[in-house]
Amino acid sequence: MNEPAEDLTKQINNDTVLASCKKTLIILSSILLALTFSGAKITEANTFIFKITFTNPVGLSSLMLLAIGYLLIRYNSLSNLYVESFQKQWSEKVKSNYFYRNFDYHNDVVYGFIPYLFKPYVDLNNESIKRSNYDFVEYDLKTRLFFNAFFYLTTHDESGPSKPVKIYLFSSRSKLKYLAAVSIIFYYWLIEQFRHREFLELYSPIFIGLTAVFCSVWARFNPSV
């Protein structure tokens, strides 16, 4: 069962470890971006005990790259729980899209991309599935990086649930339907970015960190640019 968005927002706001990691990642990434684009150099830093002088700016930027890399990994692991929860909520909207699944109540038939994709494994219009109290199907959509999205398909009968089967969207025999399915996933993902500020709060530190790493590495290998 999905958690309400309000509850997830409260959990994110109350997660002090995540907030601390996010703050440190953004600060270090912003400093590295400023050094990369402006050409500024950190020559010394004041501490409560003594003053530190930096004589190797390349070594300093390398140290910051390592620190940002570590923080990106740590932040990703801390935020993954919330990202998956939000992802599960909007992936349910994808599954309800008429392209993926639609019902003809007059003829008692379900059609769309999901029945088409599942056809080699299970027929969703099988009478035993529609009528029996024991036979039913469960499927969860894992969006991942869009192009490698897949369904976890589990069938149930009197003996219990089967072993989940991973069915990738790109296994569709029709590549046009696959492209349409991926486009719909991307559309819902993009819409959610503007509807919920939590998405921006979760993804922006990763985006800033990766941008800082890329720009710093690019400037190092292309000093004339």
XYZ file of C-alpha atoms in Angstrom:
225
model
C 0.000 0.000 0.000
C 1.338 3.444 -0.945
C 2.001 6.028 1.738
C 0.220 9.379 1.295
C 2.438 12.084 -0.170
C 1.921 14.232 2.948
C 3.379 11.495 5.188
C 6.399 11.105 2.936
C 6.946 14.859 2.976
C 6.967 14.849 6.775
C 9.429 11.960 6.812
C 11.766 13.790 4.438
C 11.565 17.012 6.466
C 12.263 15.136 9.709
C 15.196 13.142 8.325
C 18.111 15.106 9.793
C 20.761 12.739 8.400
C 19.443 13.214 4.855
C 19.237 16.985 5.340
C 22.818 17.185 6.623
C 24.159 15.110 3.717
C 22.164 17.180 1.216
C 23.451 20.471 2.657
C 27.089 19.357 2.599
C 26.776 17.986 -0.944
C 25.247 21.219 -2.261
C 27.851 23.429 -0.542
C 30.842 21.444 -1.813
C 29.365 21.158 -5.309
C 28.647 24.902 -5.428
C 32.213 25.722 -4.348
C 33.661 23.386 -6.969
C 31.421 24.912 -9.665
C 32.495 28.413 -8.628
C 36.178 27.449 -8.771
C 35.718 25.763 -12.160
C 33.832 28.565 -13.904
C 35.380 31.668 -12.312
C 38.985 30.515 -12.134
C 39.124 31.564 -8.478
C 41.584 29.838 -6.157
C 41.375 29.040 -2.474
C 44.696 30.154 -1.012
C 43.961 29.840 2.681
C 41.209 28.961 5.144
C 40.729 30.177 8.704
C 39.814 27.692 11.425
C 39.284 28.153 15.139
C 42.790 26.868 15.886
C 45.054 27.758 12.957
C 45.195 29.030 9.385
C 45.554 26.590 6.457
C 47.318 27.635 3.237
C 46.672 25.740 -0.009
C 49.572 25.507 -2.456
C 48.194 22.823 -4.795
C 44.827 23.892 -6.292
C 44.654 20.803 -8.519
C 45.060 18.571 -5.511
C 42.366 20.538 -3.676
C 39.888 20.105 -6.526
C 40.730 16.394 -6.656
C 40.014 16.133 -2.942
C 36.690 17.904 -3.450
C 35.829 15.551 -6.319
C 36.443 12.554 -4.071
C 34.365 14.126 -1.300
C 31.496 14.903 -3.692
C 31.657 11.369 -5.111
C 31.348 9.914 -1.617
C 28.486 12.269 -0.739
C 26.652 11.384 -3.964
C 26.803 7.682 -3.090
C 25.748 8.331 0.507
C 22.948 10.711 -0.455
C 21.637 8.277 -3.057
C 21.442 5.495 -0.473
C 19.713 7.772 2.061
C 17.170 9.188 -0.409
C 16.469 5.920 -2.227
C 13.642 4.978 0.168
C 11.768 8.212 -0.530
C 12.459 8.141 -4.267
C 11.050 4.618 -4.544
C 7.955 5.580 -2.548
C 7.208 8.532 -4.819
C 8.053 6.463 -7.869
C 5.561 3.805 -6.847
C 2.833 6.412 -6.507
C 3.193 7.906 -9.967
C 3.884 4.536 -11.619
C 0.360 3.536 -10.542
C -0.899 6.416 -12.678
C 1.112 5.055 -15.612
C -0.510 1.624 -15.228
C -3.950 3.254 -15.214
C -3.309 5.090 -18.483
C -5.655 3.847 -21.197
C -2.709 2.922 -23.437
C -1.399 0.539 -20.801
C -4.691 -0.883 -19.616
C -8.268 -0.309 -20.666
C -11.484 -2.184 -19.961
C -14.293 -2.996 -22.305
C -17.030 -3.548 -19.728
C -19.598 -4.406 -22.373
C -17.567 -7.389 -23.637
C -15.757 -7.985 -20.319
C -12.337 -7.718 -21.954
C -9.166 -5.924 -20.886
C -6.876 -4.657 -23.609
C -3.865 -2.386 -23.993
C -0.100 -2.632 -23.728
C -0.078 -4.644 -20.470
C -2.195 -7.577 -21.779
C -0.168 -7.466 -25.006
C 3.159 -7.594 -23.150
C 2.019 -10.322 -20.729
C 0.501 -12.541 -23.439
C 3.468 -15.010 -23.590
C 3.241 -15.473 -19.799
C -0.417 -15.120 -18.862
C -3.681 -14.260 -20.595
C -5.417 -11.557 -18.585
C -8.677 -12.341 -20.385
C -8.605 -15.980 -19.308
C -11.946 -16.925 -17.756
C -10.310 -18.605 -14.760
C -8.540 -15.355 -13.870
C -11.707 -13.301 -14.237
C -14.025 -15.710 -12.394
C -11.975 -17.693 -9.859
C -11.406 -16.562 -6.285
C -7.931 -18.140 -6.323
C -6.535 -17.220 -9.728
C -5.400 -13.630 -10.092
C -2.440 -11.604 -11.294
C -0.285 -8.947 -9.627
C 2.147 -6.704 -11.454
C 4.321 -3.804 -10.321
C 5.980 -1.343 -12.661
C 9.624 -0.442 -11.985
C 10.473 2.596 -14.102
C 14.263 2.696 -13.496
C 15.839 4.796 -16.306
C 12.705 4.668 -18.497
C 14.278 2.716 -21.361
C 14.928 -0.296 -19.079
C 11.596 -0.185 -17.237
C 10.057 -3.550 -16.410
C 7.116 -5.274 -14.735
C 7.301 -7.728 -11.870
C 4.589 -10.245 -12.745
C 3.222 -12.669 -10.130
C 0.399 -15.111 -10.792
C -1.688 -16.696 -8.028
C -3.663 -19.924 -7.975
C -4.855 -22.443 -5.391
C -1.273 -23.495 -4.637
C -0.208 -19.921 -3.904
C 1.840 -17.247 -5.686
C 4.303 -18.081 -8.429
C 7.878 -16.860 -8.570
C 7.873 -13.244 -9.835
C 8.831 -12.844 -13.494
C 10.695 -9.755 -14.673
C 9.272 -8.563 -18.003
C 11.117 -5.671 -19.650
C 9.141 -3.259 -21.770
C 11.732 -3.509 -24.551
C 10.849 -7.212 -24.897
C 7.698 -6.081 -26.700
C 7.547 -7.402 -30.242
C 6.269 -4.017 -31.413
C 8.971 -1.382 -31.010
C 6.455 1.388 -31.726
C 4.386 0.259 -28.735
C 7.551 0.099 -26.643
C 8.477 3.675 -27.581
C 4.940 4.834 -26.811
C 5.033 3.072 -23.426
C 8.373 4.650 -22.492
C 7.159 8.079 -23.664
C 4.152 7.835 -21.347
C 6.415 6.914 -18.409
C 8.618 9.931 -19.139
C 5.547 12.163 -19.456
C 4.199 11.187 -16.024
C 7.657 11.514 -14.480
C 8.062 15.017 -15.943
C 4.615 16.104 -14.744
C 5.367 14.939 -11.210
C 8.530 17.058 -11.122
C 6.390 20.203 -11.349
C 3.527 19.050 -9.152
C 5.528 18.030 -6.078
C 8.346 20.095 -4.628
C 9.673 16.957 -2.931
C 10.958 15.687 -6.266
C 13.054 18.817 -6.720
C 14.374 18.558 -3.175
C 15.343 14.912 -3.668
C 16.865 15.172 -7.133
C 18.456 18.650 -7.120
C 21.465 17.744 -4.893
C 22.282 14.823 -7.186
C 21.930 17.034 -10.258
C 24.143 19.774 -8.772
C 26.744 17.229 -7.635
C 26.937 15.469 -10.988
C 27.116 18.821 -12.795
C 30.009 19.928 -10.583
C 31.890 16.675 -11.162
C 31.352 16.793 -14.926
C 32.375 20.454 -15.268
C 35.470 19.992 -13.125
C 36.641 16.916 -15.034
C 35.856 18.588 -18.389
C 37.824 21.717 -17.450
C 40.758 19.593 -16.321
C 40.998 17.739 -19.642
C 40.159 20.826 -21.716
C 42.073 23.680 -20.055
C 41.819 25.948 -23.102
C 37.992 25.892 -23.158
